[in-house]
N, C-alpha and C. Protein backbone atom coordinates (compact mmCIF):
# COMPACT_ATOMS: atom_id res chain seq x y z
N GLU A 1 30.92 3.53 38.54
CA GLU A 1 29.59 3.49 39.13
C GLU A 1 29.29 4.78 39.88
N LYS A 2 30.30 5.32 40.60
CA LYS A 2 30.08 6.55 41.34
C LYS A 2 29.75 7.70 40.40
N GLN A 3 30.44 7.76 39.25
CA GLN A 3 30.18 8.83 38.30
C GLN A 3 28.77 8.73 37.75
N GLN A 4 28.32 7.51 37.46
CA GLN A 4 26.96 7.32 36.96
C GLN A 4 25.94 7.73 38.01
N GLN A 5 26.22 7.40 39.29
CA GLN A 5 25.31 7.76 40.36
C GLN A 5 25.26 9.29 40.51
N GLN A 6 26.42 9.92 40.41
CA GLN A 6 26.46 11.37 40.53
C GLN A 6 25.72 12.03 39.38
N ARG A 7 25.86 11.47 38.18
CA ARG A 7 25.14 12.01 37.03
C ARG A 7 23.63 11.90 37.22
N ARG A 8 23.19 10.78 37.76
CA ARG A 8 21.76 10.57 37.95
C ARG A 8 21.20 11.50 39.02
N SER A 9 21.98 11.77 40.05
CA SER A 9 21.48 12.59 41.15
C SER A 9 21.71 14.08 40.93
N SER A 10 22.31 14.44 39.82
CA SER A 10 22.58 15.84 39.54
C SER A 10 21.27 16.60 39.37
N PRO A 11 21.11 17.72 40.07
CA PRO A 11 19.85 18.47 39.97
C PRO A 11 19.65 19.10 38.60
N CYS A 12 20.71 19.34 37.86
CA CYS A 12 20.58 19.96 36.55
C CYS A 12 19.88 19.05 35.55
N GLN A 13 20.08 17.75 35.67
CA GLN A 13 19.49 16.83 34.71
C GLN A 13 18.00 16.65 34.95
N GLU A 14 17.53 16.93 36.14
CA GLU A 14 16.13 16.70 36.44
C GLU A 14 15.25 17.87 36.02
N LEU A 15 15.87 18.95 35.55
CA LEU A 15 15.09 20.08 35.07
C LEU A 15 14.54 19.75 33.69
N SER A 16 13.29 19.99 33.53
CA SER A 16 12.67 19.80 32.22
C SER A 16 11.89 21.06 31.89
N PHE A 17 11.40 21.13 30.67
CA PHE A 17 10.62 22.29 30.27
C PHE A 17 9.38 22.43 31.13
N ALA A 18 8.75 21.29 31.45
CA ALA A 18 7.52 21.33 32.25
C ALA A 18 7.79 21.87 33.65
N SER A 19 8.90 21.43 34.27
CA SER A 19 9.18 21.89 35.63
C SER A 19 9.56 23.37 35.63
N ILE A 20 10.29 23.81 34.61
CA ILE A 20 10.64 25.23 34.52
C ILE A 20 9.39 26.05 34.27
N ALA A 21 8.54 25.58 33.37
CA ALA A 21 7.31 26.30 33.06
C ALA A 21 6.42 26.41 34.29
N ALA A 22 6.31 25.33 35.06
CA ALA A 22 5.48 25.35 36.26
C ALA A 22 6.02 26.35 37.27
N ALA A 23 7.34 26.41 37.40
CA ALA A 23 7.95 27.32 38.36
C ALA A 23 7.82 28.78 37.92
N VAL A 24 7.84 29.00 36.61
CA VAL A 24 7.84 30.36 36.12
C VAL A 24 6.44 30.87 35.84
N VAL A 25 5.55 30.03 35.33
CA VAL A 25 4.21 30.49 34.97
C VAL A 25 3.38 30.80 36.20
N ALA A 26 3.59 30.09 37.29
CA ALA A 26 2.83 30.38 38.51
C ALA A 26 3.04 31.82 38.96
N PRO A 27 4.29 32.32 39.01
CA PRO A 27 4.46 33.71 39.41
C PRO A 27 3.86 34.70 38.42
N ILE A 28 3.96 34.43 37.12
CA ILE A 28 3.44 35.40 36.17
C ILE A 28 1.93 35.46 36.21
N SER A 29 1.28 34.32 36.36
CA SER A 29 -0.17 34.34 36.38
C SER A 29 -0.67 35.07 37.60
N SER A 30 -0.01 34.91 38.75
CA SER A 30 -0.44 35.64 39.92
C SER A 30 -0.12 37.12 39.78
N THR A 31 0.97 37.45 39.10
CA THR A 31 1.32 38.84 38.88
C THR A 31 0.33 39.48 37.93
N MET A 32 -0.05 38.74 36.89
CA MET A 32 -0.96 39.30 35.91
C MET A 32 -2.33 39.54 36.51
N SER A 33 -2.80 38.62 37.36
CA SER A 33 -4.15 38.75 37.84
C SER A 33 -4.26 39.70 39.02
N HIS A 34 -3.24 39.79 39.86
CA HIS A 34 -3.34 40.61 41.05
C HIS A 34 -2.48 41.87 40.97
N GLY A 35 -1.33 41.77 40.36
CA GLY A 35 -0.47 42.92 40.20
C GLY A 35 0.32 43.29 41.44
N SER A 36 0.26 42.49 42.51
CA SER A 36 0.93 42.85 43.75
C SER A 36 2.34 42.30 43.83
N LYS A 37 2.62 41.20 43.17
CA LYS A 37 3.93 40.57 43.24
C LYS A 37 4.85 41.16 42.18
N ARG A 38 6.10 41.42 42.56
CA ARG A 38 7.08 41.96 41.62
C ARG A 38 8.04 40.86 41.22
N LEU A 39 8.42 40.86 39.95
CA LEU A 39 9.37 39.89 39.43
C LEU A 39 10.65 40.59 39.01
N SER A 40 11.75 39.87 39.08
CA SER A 40 12.98 40.43 38.54
C SER A 40 12.83 40.49 37.02
N ILE A 41 13.66 41.27 36.40
CA ILE A 41 13.55 41.47 34.95
C ILE A 41 13.78 40.16 34.21
N LYS A 42 14.76 39.37 34.65
CA LYS A 42 15.03 38.10 33.99
C LYS A 42 13.83 37.18 34.09
N ARG A 43 13.28 37.05 35.29
CA ARG A 43 12.12 36.17 35.48
C ARG A 43 10.92 36.66 34.69
N LYS A 44 10.77 37.96 34.60
CA LYS A 44 9.65 38.53 33.85
C LYS A 44 9.76 38.17 32.37
N PHE A 45 10.95 38.31 31.80
CA PHE A 45 11.14 37.96 30.39
C PHE A 45 10.91 36.47 30.16
N ILE A 46 11.42 35.65 31.06
CA ILE A 46 11.22 34.20 30.93
C ILE A 46 9.75 33.86 31.06
N ALA A 47 9.10 34.45 32.05
CA ALA A 47 7.68 34.18 32.27
C ALA A 47 6.84 34.63 31.08
N ASP A 48 7.15 35.80 30.53
CA ASP A 48 6.42 36.28 29.35
C ASP A 48 6.63 35.35 28.16
N GLY A 49 7.86 34.87 27.98
CA GLY A 49 8.15 33.96 26.88
C GLY A 49 7.43 32.64 27.02
N VAL A 50 7.41 32.09 28.23
CA VAL A 50 6.71 30.82 28.47
C VAL A 50 5.21 31.01 28.28
N PHE A 51 4.68 32.13 28.77
CA PHE A 51 3.25 32.43 28.59
C PHE A 51 2.91 32.50 27.11
N TYR A 52 3.71 33.24 26.34
CA TYR A 52 3.46 33.38 24.91
C TYR A 52 3.56 32.04 24.20
N ALA A 53 4.56 31.23 24.55
CA ALA A 53 4.74 29.93 23.90
C ALA A 53 3.57 29.00 24.19
N GLU A 54 3.13 28.95 25.43
CA GLU A 54 1.99 28.09 25.78
C GLU A 54 0.71 28.58 25.13
N LEU A 55 0.51 29.90 25.13
CA LEU A 55 -0.68 30.47 24.51
C LEU A 55 -0.69 30.19 23.01
N ASN A 56 0.45 30.37 22.37
CA ASN A 56 0.57 30.12 20.93
C ASN A 56 0.30 28.66 20.61
N GLU A 57 0.83 27.76 21.43
CA GLU A 57 0.60 26.33 21.22
C GLU A 57 -0.88 25.97 21.39
N LEU A 58 -1.51 26.53 22.41
CA LEU A 58 -2.94 26.29 22.65
C LEU A 58 -3.78 26.77 21.47
N LEU A 59 -3.52 27.98 21.02
CA LEU A 59 -4.30 28.55 19.92
C LEU A 59 -3.99 27.87 18.59
N THR A 60 -2.76 27.43 18.39
CA THR A 60 -2.41 26.72 17.17
C THR A 60 -3.19 25.42 17.07
N SER A 61 -3.25 24.68 18.16
CA SER A 61 -3.97 23.41 18.13
C SER A 61 -5.48 23.62 18.01
N GLU A 62 -5.98 24.69 18.60
CA GLU A 62 -7.42 24.94 18.61
C GLU A 62 -7.91 25.57 17.31
N LEU A 63 -7.12 26.44 16.71
CA LEU A 63 -7.57 27.24 15.57
C LEU A 63 -6.83 26.94 14.27
N ALA A 64 -6.26 25.76 14.14
CA ALA A 64 -5.46 25.43 12.95
C ALA A 64 -6.31 25.49 11.69
N GLU A 65 -7.52 25.00 11.73
CA GLU A 65 -8.36 24.95 10.53
C GLU A 65 -8.91 26.32 10.15
N GLU A 66 -8.86 27.28 11.05
CA GLU A 66 -9.36 28.62 10.76
C GLU A 66 -8.26 29.53 10.21
N GLY A 67 -7.10 28.98 9.92
CA GLY A 67 -6.01 29.76 9.35
C GLY A 67 -5.31 30.62 10.39
N TYR A 68 -5.11 30.08 11.58
CA TYR A 68 -4.43 30.80 12.66
C TYR A 68 -3.04 31.23 12.21
N ALA A 69 -2.73 32.51 12.42
CA ALA A 69 -1.46 33.05 11.95
C ALA A 69 -0.68 33.76 13.04
N GLY A 70 -1.09 33.65 14.27
CA GLY A 70 -0.32 34.26 15.36
C GLY A 70 -1.21 35.01 16.33
N VAL A 71 -0.58 35.44 17.41
CA VAL A 71 -1.30 36.17 18.45
C VAL A 71 -0.42 37.32 18.93
N GLU A 72 -1.06 38.42 19.26
CA GLU A 72 -0.36 39.58 19.80
C GLU A 72 -0.88 39.81 21.21
N VAL A 73 0.03 39.95 22.17
CA VAL A 73 -0.35 40.15 23.57
C VAL A 73 -0.12 41.61 23.92
N ARG A 74 -1.20 42.29 24.32
CA ARG A 74 -1.11 43.68 24.76
C ARG A 74 -1.47 43.71 26.24
N THR A 75 -0.55 44.14 27.06
CA THR A 75 -0.79 44.17 28.50
C THR A 75 -0.98 45.60 28.96
N THR A 76 -2.09 45.84 29.65
CA THR A 76 -2.36 47.13 30.28
C THR A 76 -2.49 46.88 31.77
N PRO A 77 -2.49 47.92 32.58
CA PRO A 77 -2.58 47.69 34.03
C PRO A 77 -3.85 46.97 34.48
N HIS A 78 -4.95 47.17 33.77
CA HIS A 78 -6.22 46.59 34.22
C HIS A 78 -6.59 45.30 33.50
N ARG A 79 -6.12 45.13 32.28
CA ARG A 79 -6.50 43.92 31.54
C ARG A 79 -5.41 43.55 30.55
N THR A 80 -5.51 42.32 30.08
CA THR A 80 -4.60 41.82 29.05
C THR A 80 -5.43 41.55 27.81
N GLU A 81 -5.02 42.12 26.69
CA GLU A 81 -5.74 41.93 25.43
C GLU A 81 -4.93 40.99 24.55
N LEU A 82 -5.60 39.98 24.01
CA LEU A 82 -4.97 39.02 23.11
C LEU A 82 -5.63 39.18 21.75
N VAL A 83 -4.85 39.57 20.76
CA VAL A 83 -5.36 39.76 19.40
C VAL A 83 -4.94 38.55 18.58
N ILE A 84 -5.93 37.76 18.18
CA ILE A 84 -5.68 36.55 17.40
C ILE A 84 -5.75 36.91 15.92
N ARG A 85 -4.69 36.62 15.18
CA ARG A 85 -4.69 36.85 13.74
C ARG A 85 -5.01 35.55 13.02
N ALA A 86 -5.99 35.60 12.13
CA ALA A 86 -6.40 34.41 11.39
C ALA A 86 -6.92 34.82 10.03
N THR A 87 -6.98 33.85 9.10
CA THR A 87 -7.48 34.16 7.77
C THR A 87 -9.01 34.10 7.73
N ARG A 88 -9.61 33.28 8.56
CA ARG A 88 -11.08 33.18 8.61
C ARG A 88 -11.56 33.59 10.00
N THR A 89 -11.75 34.88 10.17
CA THR A 89 -12.11 35.39 11.50
C THR A 89 -13.53 35.02 11.91
N GLN A 90 -14.42 34.84 10.95
CA GLN A 90 -15.80 34.47 11.31
C GLN A 90 -15.83 33.12 12.00
N ASN A 91 -14.98 32.19 11.58
CA ASN A 91 -14.92 30.89 12.24
C ASN A 91 -14.29 31.00 13.62
N VAL A 92 -13.36 31.93 13.79
CA VAL A 92 -12.75 32.14 15.11
C VAL A 92 -13.78 32.72 16.07
N LEU A 93 -14.57 33.67 15.58
CA LEU A 93 -15.59 34.28 16.44
C LEU A 93 -16.71 33.30 16.76
N GLY A 94 -17.09 32.49 15.79
CA GLY A 94 -18.16 31.53 16.01
C GLY A 94 -19.53 32.16 15.89
N GLU A 95 -20.54 31.33 16.06
CA GLU A 95 -21.91 31.79 15.96
C GLU A 95 -22.26 32.61 17.20
N ASN A 96 -22.69 33.86 17.00
CA ASN A 96 -23.00 34.80 18.08
C ASN A 96 -21.82 34.99 19.04
N ASN A 97 -20.61 35.00 18.51
CA ASN A 97 -19.37 35.16 19.28
C ASN A 97 -19.17 34.09 20.35
N ARG A 98 -19.77 32.95 20.15
CA ARG A 98 -19.70 31.88 21.15
C ARG A 98 -18.29 31.31 21.28
N ARG A 99 -17.65 31.09 20.15
CA ARG A 99 -16.33 30.45 20.19
C ARG A 99 -15.28 31.34 20.84
N ILE A 100 -15.32 32.63 20.56
CA ILE A 100 -14.34 33.54 21.15
C ILE A 100 -14.55 33.64 22.65
N ARG A 101 -15.80 33.56 23.11
CA ARG A 101 -16.07 33.56 24.55
C ARG A 101 -15.57 32.28 25.20
N GLU A 102 -15.71 31.14 24.50
CA GLU A 102 -15.18 29.88 25.02
C GLU A 102 -13.66 29.94 25.13
N LEU A 103 -13.01 30.47 24.10
CA LEU A 103 -11.56 30.61 24.13
C LEU A 103 -11.12 31.55 25.26
N THR A 104 -11.89 32.61 25.47
CA THR A 104 -11.57 33.54 26.56
C THR A 104 -11.62 32.84 27.90
N SER A 105 -12.65 32.03 28.12
CA SER A 105 -12.75 31.34 29.41
C SER A 105 -11.65 30.29 29.56
N VAL A 106 -11.27 29.62 28.47
CA VAL A 106 -10.19 28.63 28.54
C VAL A 106 -8.87 29.31 28.91
N VAL A 107 -8.57 30.42 28.26
CA VAL A 107 -7.33 31.15 28.55
C VAL A 107 -7.36 31.69 29.98
N GLN A 108 -8.51 32.20 30.39
CA GLN A 108 -8.65 32.75 31.74
C GLN A 108 -8.41 31.69 32.80
N LYS A 109 -8.96 30.51 32.61
CA LYS A 109 -8.79 29.44 33.59
C LYS A 109 -7.38 28.85 33.54
N ARG A 110 -6.83 28.69 32.34
CA ARG A 110 -5.51 28.07 32.21
C ARG A 110 -4.41 28.92 32.82
N PHE A 111 -4.49 30.23 32.64
CA PHE A 111 -3.42 31.11 33.10
C PHE A 111 -3.79 31.89 34.36
N ASN A 112 -4.86 31.51 35.03
CA ASN A 112 -5.29 32.09 36.31
C ASN A 112 -5.50 33.60 36.25
N PHE A 113 -6.17 34.07 35.21
CA PHE A 113 -6.52 35.48 35.14
C PHE A 113 -7.77 35.71 35.99
N ALA A 114 -7.91 36.91 36.53
CA ALA A 114 -9.11 37.26 37.26
C ALA A 114 -10.27 37.41 36.27
N GLU A 115 -11.48 37.39 36.78
CA GLU A 115 -12.67 37.52 35.94
C GLU A 115 -12.65 38.87 35.23
N GLY A 116 -12.73 38.86 33.92
CA GLY A 116 -12.73 40.08 33.13
C GLY A 116 -11.36 40.71 32.92
N ALA A 117 -10.30 40.04 33.33
CA ALA A 117 -8.95 40.60 33.20
C ALA A 117 -8.32 40.28 31.86
N VAL A 118 -8.96 39.43 31.06
CA VAL A 118 -8.41 39.08 29.76
C VAL A 118 -9.52 39.21 28.71
N GLU A 119 -9.15 39.76 27.55
CA GLU A 119 -10.09 39.89 26.44
C GLU A 119 -9.42 39.39 25.18
N LEU A 120 -10.18 38.64 24.38
CA LEU A 120 -9.68 38.13 23.11
C LEU A 120 -10.37 38.85 21.97
N TYR A 121 -9.59 39.20 20.97
CA TYR A 121 -10.10 39.83 19.76
C TYR A 121 -9.61 39.03 18.57
N ALA A 122 -10.35 39.09 17.47
CA ALA A 122 -9.94 38.41 16.24
C ALA A 122 -9.65 39.47 15.18
N GLU A 123 -8.52 39.32 14.52
CA GLU A 123 -8.11 40.25 13.47
C GLU A 123 -7.82 39.44 12.21
N ARG A 124 -8.29 39.94 11.09
CA ARG A 124 -8.08 39.23 9.83
C ARG A 124 -6.68 39.52 9.28
N VAL A 125 -6.05 38.48 8.73
CA VAL A 125 -4.76 38.65 8.05
C VAL A 125 -5.07 39.31 6.71
N HIS A 126 -4.53 40.51 6.51
CA HIS A 126 -4.89 41.28 5.32
C HIS A 126 -4.37 40.66 4.04
N ASN A 127 -3.10 40.31 4.00
CA ASN A 127 -2.52 39.70 2.80
C ASN A 127 -2.05 38.30 3.16
N ARG A 128 -2.91 37.34 2.91
CA ARG A 128 -2.63 35.96 3.29
C ARG A 128 -1.37 35.41 2.62
N GLY A 129 -1.09 35.89 1.43
CA GLY A 129 0.07 35.40 0.69
C GLY A 129 1.40 35.77 1.34
N LEU A 130 1.41 36.81 2.16
CA LEU A 130 2.64 37.25 2.81
C LEU A 130 2.81 36.68 4.21
N CYS A 131 1.83 35.92 4.68
CA CYS A 131 1.90 35.36 6.02
C CYS A 131 2.36 33.91 5.93
N ALA A 132 3.60 33.66 6.36
CA ALA A 132 4.20 32.32 6.22
C ALA A 132 3.44 31.27 7.02
N GLN A 133 3.01 31.63 8.22
CA GLN A 133 2.33 30.65 9.06
C GLN A 133 0.98 30.24 8.45
N ALA A 134 0.25 31.20 7.90
CA ALA A 134 -1.03 30.90 7.26
C ALA A 134 -0.81 30.03 6.02
N GLN A 135 0.24 30.32 5.25
CA GLN A 135 0.52 29.52 4.06
C GLN A 135 0.91 28.09 4.42
N ALA A 136 1.68 27.94 5.49
CA ALA A 136 2.08 26.60 5.93
C ALA A 136 0.87 25.79 6.37
N GLU A 137 -0.04 26.42 7.11
CA GLU A 137 -1.26 25.73 7.54
C GLU A 137 -2.12 25.36 6.33
N SER A 138 -2.20 26.26 5.36
CA SER A 138 -2.96 25.99 4.15
C SER A 138 -2.39 24.79 3.40
N LEU A 139 -1.08 24.76 3.25
CA LEU A 139 -0.42 23.64 2.58
C LEU A 139 -0.64 22.34 3.35
N LYS A 140 -0.56 22.40 4.65
CA LYS A 140 -0.77 21.22 5.49
C LYS A 140 -2.15 20.62 5.25
N PHE A 141 -3.18 21.46 5.27
CA PHE A 141 -4.53 20.94 5.11
C PHE A 141 -4.81 20.49 3.68
N LYS A 142 -4.16 21.11 2.69
CA LYS A 142 -4.31 20.64 1.32
C LYS A 142 -3.72 19.25 1.16
N LEU A 143 -2.53 19.05 1.74
CA LEU A 143 -1.88 17.73 1.64
C LEU A 143 -2.64 16.68 2.44
N LEU A 144 -3.13 17.04 3.62
CA LEU A 144 -3.91 16.08 4.41
C LEU A 144 -5.24 15.75 3.74
N GLY A 145 -5.74 16.70 2.94
CA GLY A 145 -6.99 16.47 2.22
C GLY A 145 -6.83 15.59 1.00
N GLY A 146 -5.61 15.23 0.66
CA GLY A 146 -5.39 14.32 -0.45
C GLY A 146 -5.07 15.00 -1.77
N LEU A 147 -4.85 16.29 -1.76
CA LEU A 147 -4.52 17.00 -2.99
C LEU A 147 -3.10 16.61 -3.42
N ALA A 148 -2.86 16.56 -4.72
CA ALA A 148 -1.54 16.21 -5.24
C ALA A 148 -0.51 17.24 -4.74
N VAL A 149 0.68 16.75 -4.47
CA VAL A 149 1.71 17.59 -3.86
C VAL A 149 2.05 18.78 -4.75
N ARG A 150 2.26 18.52 -6.03
CA ARG A 150 2.64 19.61 -6.93
C ARG A 150 1.54 20.66 -7.01
N ARG A 151 0.30 20.21 -7.10
CA ARG A 151 -0.82 21.15 -7.20
C ARG A 151 -0.96 21.97 -5.92
N ALA A 152 -0.80 21.31 -4.76
CA ALA A 152 -0.90 22.01 -3.48
C ALA A 152 0.21 23.06 -3.34
N CYS A 153 1.41 22.68 -3.73
CA CYS A 153 2.55 23.60 -3.60
C CYS A 153 2.42 24.79 -4.55
N TYR A 154 1.96 24.55 -5.76
CA TYR A 154 1.78 25.66 -6.69
C TYR A 154 0.70 26.61 -6.20
N GLY A 155 -0.33 26.07 -5.57
CA GLY A 155 -1.37 26.93 -5.01
C GLY A 155 -0.83 27.84 -3.93
N VAL A 156 0.11 27.34 -3.14
CA VAL A 156 0.70 28.15 -2.07
C VAL A 156 1.70 29.15 -2.64
N VAL A 157 2.47 28.74 -3.64
CA VAL A 157 3.49 29.62 -4.21
C VAL A 157 2.84 30.81 -4.90
N ARG A 158 1.71 30.60 -5.56
CA ARG A 158 1.02 31.72 -6.22
C ARG A 158 0.46 32.60 -5.17
């Protein structure tokens, strides 16, 4: 019984991805927006990785139907540029660039960027056949649309 109690009260077991992300993302977002706080190199790499993972997950869920194929983060001293790669960039931009502005505000609020400190751009995937993520999304939507498995797979393989 004592061993079970010790296992339950162990601080290592109570760590989860969410608690680590909350502890790490808070410093990076304040560092990104203000630039006054310094992070150790280890924390910086962890914070950058968590930021990229959360951003990628957000954009994957939001832009799956537009052929989302990844994001590139470019950090400069004054602003952070996010280049979204997709097969259908017109759908990412939206009518009168409305959708890209909405995504910009969502990213800005989620990661606590200062006003105008983050910019989103859309870039077209030049050779869709060589982009594994775009092909996987294409196959997913073909199968969900009810297309025969063999036909969907041959379309992706070609």
